CSV table of C-alpha atoms in Angstrom, one decimal:
chain,number,residue,atom,x,y,z
U,11,GLU,CA,7.6,7.8,15.2
U,12,ASP,CA,8.3,5.2,12.6
U,13,GLN,CA,10.4,6.4,9.6
U,14,VAL,CA,11.1,4.8,6.3
U,15,THR,CA,13.4,6.1,3.6
U,16,GLN,CA,13.8,4.5,0.2
U,17,SER,CA,16.6,5.3,-2.2
U,18,PRO,CA,17.2,6.1,-4.9
U,19,GLU,CA,13.9,7.9,-5.7
U,20,ALA,CA,14.3,6.9,-9.3
U,21,LEU,CA,16.6,4.5,-11.1
U,22,ARG,CA,17.0,3.9,-14.8
U,23,LEU,CA,18.8,0.7,-15.9
U,24,GLN,CA,19.5,-1.0,-19.2
U,25,GLU,CA,18.0,-4.4,-19.7
U,26,GLY,CA,20.2,-7.0,-18.0
U,27,GLU,CA,22.0,-4.4,-15.7
U,28,SER,CA,21.7,-5.6,-12.1
U,29,SER,CA,21.2,-3.2,-9.2
U,30,SER,CA,19.8,-2.8,-5.7
U,31,LEU,CA,17.1,-0.7,-4.1
U,32,ASN,CA,17.4,0.4,-0.5
U,33,CYS,CA,14.9,0.7,2.3
U,34,SER,CA,16.2,2.2,5.5
U,35,TYR,CA,13.9,2.2,8.5
U,36,THR,CA,13.6,3.3,12.1
U,37,VAL,CA,10.8,1.5,13.9
U,38,SER,CA,10.5,0.3,17.4
U,39,GLY,CA,10.1,-3.4,17.5
U,40,LEU,CA,10.1,-4.5,13.9
U,41,ARG,CA,7.5,-7.3,13.4
U,42,GLY,CA,8.0,-7.7,9.6
U,43,LEU,CA,9.0,-5.7,6.5
U,44,PHE,CA,6.9,-5.8,3.4
U,45,TRP,CA,7.9,-5.2,-0.2
U,46,TYR,CA,5.3,-4.3,-2.9
U,47,ARG,CA,5.4,-3.6,-6.6
U,48,GLN,CA,3.1,-0.9,-8.0
U,49,ASP,CA,2.4,-0.3,-11.7
U,50,PRO,CA,1.1,3.1,-12.8
U,51,GLY,CA,-2.5,3.6,-12.0
U,52,LYS,CA,-2.8,0.4,-10.1
U,53,GLY,CA,-2.8,-0.8,-6.5
U,54,PRO,CA,0.3,-2.2,-4.9
U,55,GLU,CA,1.0,-5.9,-5.5
U,56,PHE,CA,2.5,-7.9,-2.7
U,57,LEU,CA,6.0,-9.3,-3.3
U,58,PHE,CA,7.7,-10.4,0.0
U,59,THR,CA,7.6,-10.3,3.8
U,60,LEU,CA,10.8,-10.5,5.8
U,61,TYR,CA,10.6,-11.1,9.5
U,62,SER,CA,14.2,-11.1,10.9
U,63,ALA,CA,17.7,-9.9,10.2
U,64,GLY,CA,19.5,-12.2,7.9
U,65,GLU,CA,16.4,-13.5,6.1
U,66,GLU,CA,16.3,-13.6,2.3
U,67,LYS,CA,13.5,-14.2,-0.1
U,68,GLU,CA,13.5,-14.7,-3.9
U,69,LYS,CA,11.0,-14.4,-6.7
U,70,GLU,CA,12.2,-14.7,-10.3
U,71,ARG,CA,14.7,-11.9,-10.7
U,72,LEU,CA,14.1,-10.3,-7.4
U,73,LYS,CA,15.8,-11.0,-4.0
U,74,ALA,CA,14.9,-9.2,-0.8
U,75,THR,CA,17.3,-9.1,2.2
U,76,LEU,CA,16.9,-7.7,5.7
U,77,THR,CA,19.3,-6.3,8.3
U,78,LYS,CA,18.4,-4.6,11.6
U,79,LYS,CA,18.3,-1.1,9.9
U,80,GLU,CA,17.6,-1.7,6.3
U,81,SER,CA,16.3,-3.9,3.6
U,82,PHE,CA,17.6,-4.3,0.0
U,83,LEU,CA,15.7,-5.4,-3.1
U,84,HIS,CA,18.2,-6.8,-5.5
U,85,ILE,CA,17.2,-7.1,-9.1
U,86,THR,CA,19.3,-9.4,-11.3
U,87,ALA,CA,19.3,-9.1,-15.1
U,88,PRO,CA,16.1,-7.1,-15.1
U,89,LYS,CA,13.7,-7.0,-18.1
U,90,PRO,CA,11.5,-4.1,-19.2
U,91,GLU,CA,8.5,-5.7,-17.5
U,92,ASP,CA,10.2,-5.2,-14.2
U,93,SER,CA,9.7,-1.5,-14.6
U,94,ALA,CA,7.5,-0.3,-11.7
U,95,THR,CA,7.6,1.6,-8.4
U,96,TYR,CA,8.8,-0.6,-5.6
U,97,LEU,CA,7.5,0.2,-2.1
U,98,CYS,CA,8.7,-1.0,1.3
U,99,ALA,CA,6.7,-1.0,4.5
U,100,PRO,CA,8.1,-2.0,7.9
U,101,ASN,CA,5.5,-3.1,10.4
U,102,SER,CA,6.0,-2.3,14.1
U,103,GLY,CA,2.6,-3.6,15.0
U,104,GLY,CA,1.5,-0.2,16.3
U,105,GLY,CA,-2.3,0.1,15.8
U,106,ALA,CA,-3.5,-3.1,14.4
U,107,ASP,CA,-1.7,-3.8,11.2
U,108,GLY,CA,-1.2,-0.2,10.1
U,109,LEU,CA,1.8,0.1,7.7
U,110,THR,CA,4.1,3.0,7.2
U,111,PHE,CA,5.1,3.0,3.6
U,112,GLY,CA,8.2,4.5,2.1
U,113,LYS,CA,7.8,6.8,-0.9
U,114,GLY,CA,9.1,4.2,-3.3
U,115,THR,CA,11.7,3.8,-5.9
U,116,HIS,CA,10.6,4.3,-9.5
U,117,LEU,CA,12.5,1.8,-11.6
U,118,ILE,CA,12.7,2.0,-15.4
U,119,ILE,CA,14.3,-0.8,-17.4
U,120,GLN,CA,15.2,0.2,-20.9
U,121,PRO,CA,15.4,-2.4,-23.6
G,12,ASP,CA,-6.4,-15.6,-4.7
G,13,VAL,CA,-7.4,-12.7,-2.6
G,14,LYS,CA,-9.6,-10.2,-4.5
G,15,VAL,CA,-10.2,-6.7,-3.3
G,16,THR,CA,-12.5,-4.6,-5.6
G,17,GLN,CA,-13.3,-0.9,-5.5
G,18,SER,CA,-16.5,0.5,-6.9
G,19,SER,CA,-15.0,2.9,-9.3
G,20,ARG,CA,-11.7,3.4,-11.1
G,21,TYR,CA,-12.2,7.0,-11.8
G,22,LEU,CA,-14.6,9.5,-10.2
G,23,VAL,CA,-15.1,13.2,-10.7
G,24,LYS,CA,-17.1,15.2,-8.1
G,25,ARG,CA,-17.7,18.8,-7.3
G,26,THR,CA,-16.7,20.7,-4.1
G,27,GLY,CA,-19.2,20.2,-1.4
G,28,GLU,CA,-20.6,16.9,-2.6
G,29,LYS,CA,-20.9,13.9,-0.4
G,30,VAL,CA,-18.8,11.1,-1.9
G,31,PHE,CA,-18.9,7.4,-1.2
G,32,LEU,CA,-16.0,5.0,-2.1
G,33,GLU,CA,-16.8,1.4,-1.7
G,34,CYS,CA,-14.5,-1.5,-1.2
G,35,VAL,CA,-15.3,-5.3,-1.1
G,36,GLN,CA,-13.1,-8.2,-0.3
G,37,ASP,CA,-14.0,-11.8,-0.9
G,38,MET,CA,-11.6,-13.7,1.4
G,39,ASP,CA,-13.3,-13.3,4.8
G,40,HIS,CA,-10.6,-11.0,6.0
G,41,GLU,CA,-11.0,-9.3,9.4
G,42,ASN,CA,-9.0,-6.2,8.7
G,43,MET,CA,-9.7,-3.5,6.1
G,44,PHE,CA,-7.9,-0.3,5.4
G,45,TRP,CA,-8.2,3.0,3.4
G,46,TYR,CA,-5.1,4.8,2.2
G,47,ARG,CA,-4.6,7.8,-0.1
G,48,GLN,CA,-1.6,8.1,-2.3
G,49,ASP,CA,-0.2,11.4,-3.5
G,50,PRO,CA,2.9,12.2,-5.5
G,51,GLY,CA,5.8,12.9,-3.2
G,52,LEU,CA,3.9,11.9,-0.1
G,53,GLY,CA,3.4,8.2,-0.7
G,54,LEU,CA,0.7,6.1,0.9
G,55,ARG,CA,-0.9,7.4,4.0
G,56,LEU,CA,-3.4,5.6,6.2
G,57,ILE,CA,-6.8,7.3,6.6
G,58,TYR,CA,-8.9,4.7,8.6
G,59,PHE,CA,-8.9,1.1,9.3
G,60,SER,CA,-11.3,-1.5,10.7
G,61,TYR,CA,-10.5,-4.8,12.5
G,62,ASP,CA,-14.1,-5.9,12.8
G,63,VAL,CA,-17.6,-5.2,11.7
G,64,LYS,CA,-18.8,-1.8,13.1
G,65,MET,CA,-15.3,-1.1,14.5
G,66,LYS,CA,-13.1,1.6,13.1
G,67,GLU,CA,-9.9,3.3,14.1
G,68,LYS,CA,-8.3,6.5,12.9
G,69,GLY,CA,-5.2,6.4,10.9
G,70,ASP,CA,-2.7,9.1,10.3
G,71,ILE,CA,-4.9,11.5,8.3
G,72,PRO,CA,-8.6,11.0,9.2
G,73,GLU,CA,-9.7,14.6,9.0
G,74,GLY,CA,-12.4,15.2,6.4
G,75,TYR,CA,-13.2,11.5,6.2
G,76,SER,CA,-15.4,8.9,7.8
G,77,VAL,CA,-15.9,5.2,7.3
G,78,SER,CA,-18.6,2.6,7.6
G,79,ARG,CA,-18.3,-1.2,8.0
G,80,GLU,CA,-21.7,-2.8,8.3
G,81,LYS,CA,-20.7,-6.1,6.8
G,82,LYS,CA,-17.4,-8.0,7.1
G,83,GLU,CA,-16.7,-7.9,3.4
G,84,ARG,CA,-17.5,-4.2,2.8
G,85,PHE,CA,-15.7,-1.1,3.9
G,86,SER,CA,-16.8,2.3,2.8
G,87,LEU,CA,-15.0,5.6,2.8
G,88,ILE,CA,-17.1,8.7,3.0
G,89,LEU,CA,-16.1,12.3,2.2
G,90,GLU,CA,-18.9,14.3,3.9
G,91,SER,CA,-18.1,17.5,1.9
G,92,ALA,CA,-15.5,17.0,-0.8
G,93,SER,CA,-12.8,19.5,-1.2
G,94,THR,CA,-10.2,20.0,-3.9
G,95,ASN,CA,-7.4,18.9,-1.5
G,96,GLN,CA,-9.0,15.5,-1.4
G,97,THR,CA,-8.2,14.9,-5.1
G,98,SER,CA,-6.1,11.8,-4.8
G,99,MET,CA,-5.7,8.1,-5.5
G,100,TYR,CA,-7.6,6.1,-2.9
G,101,LEU,CA,-6.6,2.6,-2.2
G,102,CYS,CA,-8.4,0.0,-0.1
G,103,ALA,CA,-6.7,-3.0,1.4
G,104,SER,CA,-7.6,-6.0,3.5
G,105,SER,CA,-5.7,-8.5,5.7
G,106,LEU,CA,-6.5,-11.8,7.4
G,107,GLY,CA,-6.3,-10.5,10.9
G,108,GLN,CA,-4.2,-13.2,12.5
G,109,GLY,CA,-1.4,-10.9,13.8
G,110,VAL,CA,0.8,-7.9,13.2
G,111,THR,CA,2.6,-9.4,10.3
G,112,ASP,CA,-0.5,-10.0,8.2
G,113,THR,CA,0.0,-9.2,4.5
G,114,GLN,CA,-2.2,-6.4,3.2
G,115,TYR,CA,-3.8,-7.0,-0.2
G,116,PHE,CA,-4.8,-4.0,-2.2
G,117,GLY,CA,-7.6,-3.1,-4.6
G,118,PRO,CA,-7.0,-1.4,-8.0
G,119,GLY,CA,-7.6,2.1,-6.6
G,120,THR,CA,-10.0,4.9,-7.3
G,121,ARG,CA,-8.7,8.1,-8.7
G,122,LEU,CA,-10.9,10.8,-7.4
G,123,THR,CA,-10.9,14.3,-8.8
G,124,VAL,CA,-12.7,17.1,-6.9
G,125,LEU,CA,-13.5,20.2,-9.0
């Protein structure tokens, strides 16, 4: 059974204080790993897909990296508007495109 | 831009009522999904569909059914709503070209069953 663990559950940072969010996974035959951002009361918004170990992708202050067992979402010099819950979802391809989501990291950036 | 819309943002129903949640996507996607999201449990897949009139059970299908009569529309049905179905319901769609398709989500429907 696919398992996904995100840590920490919650993280409070000062504006400009860089940090990393972790997504550890156990899936058979990873076909891709997705990162989403979710604001309160809204649907998840797609950020990145990573396909193979060693791959990195960047978008503004966010950079996602992937190893064989985990993915990191690095946030550099965050701003208050980066406050959100960040979700990861590895895809093993079992059952069409069904995704197994982690429970997310709730990130708060204080001005 | 992909657009996934859901018929209601907020819905309040009574126990035993039949409830319909509607989802429409405008990008000719093959796959559509229904998830529910609960605090501490994350997103869980209820049902998905990879073609018109086709449906597959997800991880928690009990108490739900779905309908896909047209490619762009995917409906989630609660035959007899219960209080434990109070939740945020999220619809998603993906192109359908392979297992690494990106899923795009709608804004969600917050359902309260009294």
